[in-house]
């Protein structure tokens, strides 16, 4: 009977530094190294929002060691909901 030595290697997957975004910042930073499943919340600067109109977003450290997607904050634009009426008469 032959006994084989089986060596198992364990890899710890962590995410790198949190991504920087324009016109916003991270408000909840986990301690480094950041493990899979940990999250970071970002908020936009005053006058800015994410594309979907939200003020804050949370991203997560994914299984492969990368962060879920985050976009830059963009300037919030005020929309005019009432359009003035014009007459066609001269």
mmCIF file of N, CA and C in Angstrom:
data_model
loop_
_atom_site.group_PDB
_atom_site.id
_atom_site.type_symbol
_atom_site.label_atom_id
_atom_site.label_comp_id
_atom_site.label_asym_id
_atom_site.label_seq_id
_atom_site.Cartn_x
_atom_site.Cartn_y
_atom_site.Cartn_z
ATOM 1 N N UNK A 1 0.841 -1.168 0.000
ATOM 2 C CA UNK A 1 0.000 0.000 0.000
ATOM 3 C C UNK A 1 0.888 1.233 0.000
ATOM 4 N N UNK A 2 0.543 2.180 -0.874
ATOM 5 C CA UNK A 2 1.307 3.419 -0.986
ATOM 6 C C UNK A 2 0.445 4.566 -0.469
ATOM 7 N N UNK A 3 0.997 5.321 0.427
ATOM 8 C CA UNK A 3 0.302 6.504 0.949
ATOM 9 C C UNK A 3 0.827 7.735 0.219
ATOM 10 N N UNK A 4 -0.058 8.501 -0.291
ATOM 11 C CA UNK A 4 0.345 9.720 -1.001
ATOM 12 C C UNK A 4 0.154 10.922 -0.093
ATOM 13 N N UNK A 5 1.105 11.789 -0.130
ATOM 14 C CA UNK A 5 1.006 13.047 0.604
ATOM 15 C C UNK A 5 0.244 14.042 -0.263
ATOM 16 N N UNK A 6 -0.834 14.530 0.220
ATOM 17 C CA UNK A 6 -1.616 15.510 -0.532
ATOM 18 C C UNK A 6 -1.463 16.861 0.165
ATOM 19 N N UNK A 7 -0.916 17.806 -0.589
ATOM 20 C CA UNK A 7 -0.754 19.155 -0.048
ATOM 21 C C UNK A 7 -1.798 20.056 -0.678
ATOM 22 N N UNK A 8 -2.546 20.682 0.132
ATOM 23 C CA UNK A 8 -3.552 21.609 -0.369
ATOM 24 C C UNK A 8 -3.055 23.034 -0.190
ATOM 25 N N UNK A 9 -3.275 23.802 -1.218
ATOM 26 C CA UNK A 9 -2.926 25.218 -1.128
ATOM 27 C C UNK A 9 -4.213 26.005 -0.974
ATOM 28 N N UNK A 10 -4.190 26.903 -0.044
ATOM 29 C CA UNK A 10 -5.354 27.749 0.197
ATOM 30 C C UNK A 10 -4.999 29.155 -0.255
ATOM 31 N N UNK A 11 -5.839 29.697 -1.127
ATOM 32 C CA UNK A 11 -5.639 31.049 -1.610
ATOM 33 C C UNK A 11 -6.694 31.954 -0.982
ATOM 34 N N UNK A 12 -6.230 33.040 -0.454
ATOM 35 C CA UNK A 12 -7.148 34.021 0.108
ATOM 36 C C UNK A 12 -7.343 35.114 -0.944
ATOM 37 N N UNK A 13 -8.573 35.300 -1.360
ATOM 38 C CA UNK A 13 -8.875 36.306 -2.376
ATOM 39 C C UNK A 13 -9.303 37.591 -1.672
ATOM 40 N N UNK A 14 -8.630 38.674 -2.024
ATOM 41 C CA UNK A 14 -8.970 39.988 -1.473
ATOM 42 C C UNK A 14 -9.034 40.984 -2.620
ATOM 43 N N UNK A 15 -9.723 42.075 -2.404
ATOM 44 C CA UNK A 15 -9.774 43.158 -3.384
ATOM 45 C C UNK A 15 -8.717 44.194 -3.034
ATOM 46 N N UNK A 16 -8.240 44.872 -4.065
ATOM 47 C CA UNK A 16 -7.255 45.936 -3.865
ATOM 48 C C UNK A 16 -7.900 47.202 -3.338
ATOM 49 N N UNK A 17 -7.179 48.281 -3.520
ATOM 50 C CA UNK A 17 -7.648 49.584 -3.068
ATOM 51 C C UNK A 17 -9.012 49.919 -3.660
ATOM 52 N N UNK A 18 -9.803 50.651 -2.934
ATOM 53 C CA UNK A 18 -11.132 51.026 -3.427
ATOM 54 C C UNK A 18 -10.983 51.985 -4.601
ATOM 55 N N UNK A 19 -11.855 51.842 -5.613
ATOM 56 C CA UNK A 19 -11.749 52.731 -6.767
ATOM 57 C C UNK A 19 -12.106 54.169 -6.413
ATOM 58 N N UNK A 20 -11.399 55.102 -7.044
ATOM 59 C CA UNK A 20 -11.717 56.524 -6.868
ATOM 60 C C UNK A 20 -12.764 56.912 -7.908
ATOM 61 N N UNK A 21 -13.665 57.815 -7.541
ATOM 62 C CA UNK A 21 -14.662 58.295 -8.500
ATOM 63 C C UNK A 21 -14.608 59.818 -8.556
ATOM 64 N N UNK A 22 -15.020 60.377 -9.693
ATOM 65 C CA UNK A 22 -15.086 61.822 -9.838
ATOM 66 C C UNK A 22 -16.321 62.365 -9.133
ATOM 67 N N UNK A 23 -16.154 63.481 -8.439
ATOM 68 C CA UNK A 23 -17.243 64.212 -7.782
ATOM 69 C C UNK A 23 -17.963 63.386 -6.708
ATOM 70 N N UNK A 24 -17.218 62.525 -6.041
ATOM 71 C CA UNK A 24 -17.788 61.725 -4.968
ATOM 72 C C UNK A 24 -16.679 61.092 -4.150
ATOM 73 N N UNK A 25 -17.058 60.416 -3.080
ATOM 74 C CA UNK A 25 -16.057 59.783 -2.233
ATOM 75 C C UNK A 25 -16.662 58.601 -1.480
ATOM 76 N N UNK A 26 -15.767 57.734 -1.018
ATOM 77 C CA UNK A 26 -16.179 56.585 -0.218
ATOM 78 C C UNK A 26 -16.451 57.063 1.201
ATOM 79 N N UNK A 27 -17.560 56.614 1.777
ATOM 80 C CA UNK A 27 -17.904 57.033 3.138
ATOM 81 C C UNK A 27 -17.781 55.890 4.137
ATOM 82 N N UNK A 28 -17.681 54.670 3.641
ATOM 83 C CA UNK A 28 -17.514 53.530 4.548
ATOM 84 C C UNK A 28 -16.418 52.638 3.988
ATOM 85 N N UNK A 29 -15.250 52.723 4.568
ATOM 86 C CA UNK A 29 -14.111 51.940 4.090
ATOM 87 C C UNK A 29 -13.802 50.807 5.053
ATOM 88 N N UNK A 30 -13.820 49.559 4.569
ATOM 89 C CA UNK A 30 -13.410 48.454 5.434
ATOM 90 C C UNK A 30 -11.895 48.479 5.624
ATOM 91 N N UNK A 31 -11.421 47.782 6.621
ATOM 92 C CA UNK A 31 -9.981 47.689 6.849
ATOM 93 C C UNK A 31 -9.340 46.866 5.742
ATOM 94 N N UNK A 32 -8.094 47.194 5.396
ATOM 95 C CA UNK A 32 -7.373 46.449 4.375
ATOM 96 C C UNK A 32 -6.714 45.245 5.035
ATOM 97 N N UNK A 33 -6.631 44.086 4.451
ATOM 98 C CA UNK A 33 -7.150 43.735 3.132
ATOM 99 C C UNK A 33 -8.664 43.569 3.167
ATOM 100 N N UNK A 34 -9.288 43.853 2.030
ATOM 101 C CA UNK A 34 -10.734 43.774 1.914
ATOM 102 C C UNK A 34 -11.111 42.385 1.412
ATOM 103 N N UNK A 35 -11.871 41.665 2.201
ATOM 104 C CA UNK A 35 -12.255 40.300 1.858
ATOM 105 C C UNK A 35 -13.470 40.263 0.940
ATOM 106 N N UNK A 36 -13.614 39.158 0.246
ATOM 107 C CA UNK A 36 -14.764 38.953 -0.628
ATOM 108 C C UNK A 36 -16.053 39.139 0.183
ATOM 109 N N UNK A 37 -16.996 39.881 -0.377
ATOM 110 C CA UNK A 37 -18.272 40.126 0.286
ATOM 111 C C UNK A 37 -18.333 41.433 1.062
ATOM 112 N N UNK A 38 -17.171 42.017 1.374
ATOM 113 C CA UNK A 38 -17.195 43.299 2.085
ATOM 114 C C UNK A 38 -17.604 44.404 1.120
ATOM 115 N N UNK A 39 -18.165 45.479 1.671
ATOM 116 C CA UNK A 39 -18.750 46.529 0.842
ATOM 117 C C UNK A 39 -18.198 47.906 1.183
ATOM 118 N N UNK A 40 -18.299 48.792 0.192
ATOM 119 C CA UNK A 40 -17.951 50.202 0.357
ATOM 120 C C UNK A 40 -19.115 51.021 -0.176
ATOM 121 N N UNK A 41 -19.507 52.047 0.566
ATOM 122 C CA UNK A 41 -20.571 52.944 0.110
ATOM 123 C C UNK A 41 -19.951 54.264 -0.325
ATOM 124 N N UNK A 42 -20.400 54.757 -1.471
ATOM 125 C CA UNK A 42 -19.954 56.036 -2.023
ATOM 126 C C UNK A 42 -21.109 57.020 -2.017
ATOM 127 N N UNK A 43 -20.788 58.301 -1.810
ATOM 128 C CA UNK A 43 -21.784 59.353 -1.967
ATOM 129 C C UNK A 43 -21.229 60.404 -2.922
ATOM 130 N N UNK A 44 -22.141 61.054 -3.628
ATOM 131 C CA UNK A 44 -21.753 62.102 -4.563
ATOM 132 C C UNK A 44 -21.626 63.435 -3.831
ATOM 133 N N UNK A 45 -20.776 64.298 -4.361
ATOM 134 C CA UNK A 45 -20.628 65.653 -3.830
ATOM 135 C C UNK A 45 -21.922 66.429 -4.053
ATOM 136 N N UNK A 46 -22.070 67.536 -3.327
ATOM 137 C CA UNK A 46 -23.260 68.368 -3.447
ATOM 138 C C UNK A 46 -23.436 68.832 -4.898
ATOM 139 N N UNK A 47 -24.641 68.668 -5.438
ATOM 140 C CA UNK A 47 -24.926 69.070 -6.809
ATOM 141 C C UNK A 47 -24.667 67.978 -7.840
ATOM 142 N N UNK A 48 -24.235 66.805 -7.388
ATOM 143 C CA UNK A 48 -23.943 65.690 -8.288
ATOM 144 C C UNK A 48 -24.761 64.471 -7.889
ATOM 145 N N UNK A 49 -25.003 63.590 -8.839
ATOM 146 C CA UNK A 49 -25.722 62.339 -8.611
ATOM 147 C C UNK A 49 -25.151 61.256 -9.519
ATOM 148 N N UNK A 50 -25.446 60.011 -9.190
ATOM 149 C CA UNK A 50 -25.123 58.923 -10.103
ATOM 150 C C UNK A 50 -26.104 58.977 -11.266
ATOM 151 N N UNK A 51 -25.794 58.288 -12.341
ATOM 152 C CA UNK A 51 -26.621 58.364 -13.562
ATOM 153 C C UNK A 51 -28.087 58.003 -13.322
ATOM 154 N N UNK A 52 -28.342 57.138 -12.361
ATOM 155 C CA UNK A 52 -29.735 56.751 -12.095
ATOM 156 C C UNK A 52 -30.446 57.738 -11.167
ATOM 157 N N UNK A 53 -29.763 58.831 -10.805
ATOM 158 C CA UNK A 53 -30.363 59.860 -9.961
ATOM 159 C C UNK A 53 -30.114 59.672 -8.475
ATOM 160 N N UNK A 54 -29.508 58.548 -8.091
ATOM 161 C CA UNK A 54 -29.281 58.297 -6.665
ATOM 162 C C UNK A 54 -28.069 59.078 -6.163
ATOM 163 N N UNK A 55 -28.070 59.343 -4.869
ATOM 164 C CA UNK A 55 -27.019 60.106 -4.204
ATOM 165 C C UNK A 55 -25.906 59.195 -3.696
ATOM 166 N N UNK A 56 -26.233 57.923 -3.414
ATOM 167 C CA UNK A 56 -25.223 56.996 -2.897
ATOM 168 C C UNK A 56 -25.361 55.629 -3.558
ATOM 169 N N UNK A 57 -24.237 54.913 -3.583
ATOM 170 C CA UNK A 57 -24.189 53.563 -4.141
ATOM 171 C C UNK A 57 -23.224 52.728 -3.314
ATOM 172 N N UNK A 58 -23.492 51.428 -3.261
ATOM 173 C CA UNK A 58 -22.629 50.502 -2.542
ATOM 174 C C UNK A 58 -22.056 49.495 -3.532
ATOM 175 N N UNK A 59 -20.741 49.264 -3.435
ATOM 176 C CA UNK A 59 -20.102 48.248 -4.264
ATOM 177 C C UNK A 59 -19.575 47.149 -3.354
ATOM 178 N N UNK A 60 -19.282 45.993 -3.955
ATOM 179 C CA UNK A 60 -18.878 44.829 -3.173
ATOM 180 C C UNK A 60 -17.626 44.195 -3.757
ATOM 181 N N UNK A 61 -16.777 43.672 -2.886
ATOM 182 C CA UNK A 61 -15.607 42.906 -3.301
ATOM 183 C C UNK A 61 -16.103 41.553 -3.808
ATOM 184 N N UNK A 62 -15.854 41.269 -5.094
ATOM 185 C CA UNK A 62 -16.390 40.070 -5.741
ATOM 186 C C UNK A 62 -15.437 38.881 -5.615
ATOM 187 N N UNK A 63 -15.955 37.702 -5.945
ATOM 188 C CA UNK A 63 -15.215 36.438 -5.805
ATOM 189 C C UNK A 63 -13.844 36.439 -6.484
ATOM 190 N N UNK A 64 -13.719 37.108 -7.623
ATOM 191 C CA UNK A 64 -12.448 37.098 -8.350
ATOM 192 C C UNK A 64 -11.426 38.082 -7.831
ATOM 193 N N UNK A 65 -11.775 38.845 -6.808
ATOM 194 C CA UNK A 65 -10.840 39.815 -6.245
ATOM 195 C C UNK A 65 -10.956 41.187 -6.890
ATOM 196 N N UNK A 66 -12.091 41.477 -7.514
ATOM 197 C CA UNK A 66 -12.313 42.789 -8.110
ATOM 198 C C UNK A 66 -13.566 43.393 -7.514
ATOM 199 N N UNK A 67 -13.685 44.692 -7.681
ATOM 200 C CA UNK A 67 -14.840 45.421 -7.167
ATOM 201 C C UNK A 67 -15.971 45.386 -8.177
ATOM 202 N N UNK A 68 -17.223 45.359 -7.691
ATOM 203 C CA UNK A 68 -18.366 45.496 -8.589
ATOM 204 C C UNK A 68 -18.304 46.903 -9.198
ATOM 205 N N UNK A 69 -19.037 47.121 -10.254
ATOM 206 C CA UNK A 69 -18.920 48.370 -11.017
ATOM 207 C C UNK A 69 -19.439 49.581 -10.253
ATOM 208 N N UNK A 70 -18.743 50.688 -10.440
ATOM 209 C CA UNK A 70 -19.160 51.978 -9.893
ATOM 210 C C UNK A 70 -18.898 53.019 -10.975
ATOM 211 N N UNK A 71 -19.798 53.983 -11.112
ATOM 212 C CA UNK A 71 -19.614 55.041 -12.106
ATOM 213 C C UNK A 71 -19.291 56.348 -11.397
ATOM 214 N N UNK A 72 -18.830 57.309 -12.165
ATOM 215 C CA UNK A 72 -18.580 58.640 -11.616
ATOM 216 C C UNK A 72 -19.899 59.349 -11.360
ATOM 217 N N UNK A 73 -19.853 60.317 -10.478
ATOM 218 C CA UNK A 73 -21.022 61.168 -10.249
ATOM 219 C C UNK A 73 -21.048 62.236 -11.336
ATOM 220 N N UNK A 74 -22.239 62.595 -11.764
ATOM 221 C CA UNK A 74 -22.393 63.629 -12.787
ATOM 222 C C UNK A 74 -23.228 64.770 -12.222
ATOM 223 N N UNK A 75 -23.069 65.953 -12.830
ATOM 224 C CA UNK A 75 -23.793 67.130 -12.338
ATOM 225 C C UNK A 75 -25.292 66.916 -12.466
ATOM 226 N N UNK A 76 -25.985 67.239 -11.399
ATOM 227 C CA UNK A 76 -27.450 67.139 -11.387
ATOM 228 C C UNK A 76 -28.014 68.299 -12.193
ATOM 229 N N UNK A 77 -28.865 67.979 -13.147
ATOM 230 C CA UNK A 77 -29.448 69.003 -14.004
ATOM 231 C C UNK A 77 -30.913 69.190 -13.625
ATOM 232 N N UNK A 78 -31.308 70.427 -13.451
ATOM 233 C CA UNK A 78 -32.714 70.720 -13.146
ATOM 234 C C UNK A 78 -33.489 70.752 -14.459
ATOM 235 N N UNK A 79 -34.611 70.100 -14.459
ATOM 236 C CA UNK A 79 -35.439 70.058 -15.658
ATOM 237 C C UNK A 79 -36.642 70.972 -15.487
ATOM 238 N N UNK A 80 -37.006 71.631 -16.562
ATOM 239 C CA UNK A 80 -38.187 72.480 -16.571
ATOM 240 C C UNK A 80 -39.389 71.603 -16.890
ATOM 241 N N UNK A 81 -40.347 71.531 -15.992
ATOM 242 C CA UNK A 81 -41.503 70.682 -16.206
ATOM 243 C C UNK A 81 -42.652 71.428 -16.882
ATOM 244 N N UNK A 82 -42.566 72.734 -16.935
ATOM 245 C CA UNK A 82 -43.632 73.526 -17.559
ATOM 246 C C UNK A 82 -43.040 74.277 -18.740
ATOM 247 N N UNK A 83 -43.619 74.071 -19.897
ATOM 248 C CA UNK A 83 -43.149 74.763 -21.089
ATOM 249 C C UNK A 83 -44.118 75.898 -21.403
ATOM 250 N N UNK A 84 -43.603 77.078 -21.669
ATOM 251 C CA UNK A 84 -44.491 78.204 -21.985
ATOM 252 C C UNK A 84 -45.193 77.970 -23.315
ATOM 253 N N UNK A 85 -46.403 78.500 -23.426
ATOM 254 C CA UNK A 85 -47.152 78.355 -24.677
ATOM 255 C C UNK A 85 -46.825 79.541 -25.579
ATOM 256 N N UNK A 86 -46.688 79.250 -26.845
ATOM 257 C CA UNK A 86 -46.415 80.284 -27.836
ATOM 258 C C UNK A 86 -47.572 80.306 -28.825
ATOM 259 N N UNK A 87 -47.931 81.497 -29.261
ATOM 260 C CA UNK A 87 -48.986 81.576 -30.280
ATOM 261 C C UNK A 87 -48.328 81.684 -31.645
ATOM 262 N N UNK A 88 -49.014 81.169 -32.653
ATOM 263 C CA UNK A 88 -48.485 81.189 -34.004
ATOM 264 C C UNK A 88 -48.857 82.480 -34.746
ATOM 265 N N UNK A 89 -49.576 83.373 -34.089
ATOM 266 C CA UNK A 89 -49.981 84.604 -34.758
ATOM 267 C C UNK A 89 -48.829 85.583 -34.863
ATOM 268 N N UNK A 90 -48.854 86.377 -35.896
ATOM 269 C CA UNK A 90 -47.803 87.371 -36.094
ATOM 270 C C UNK A 90 -48.304 88.748 -35.803
#
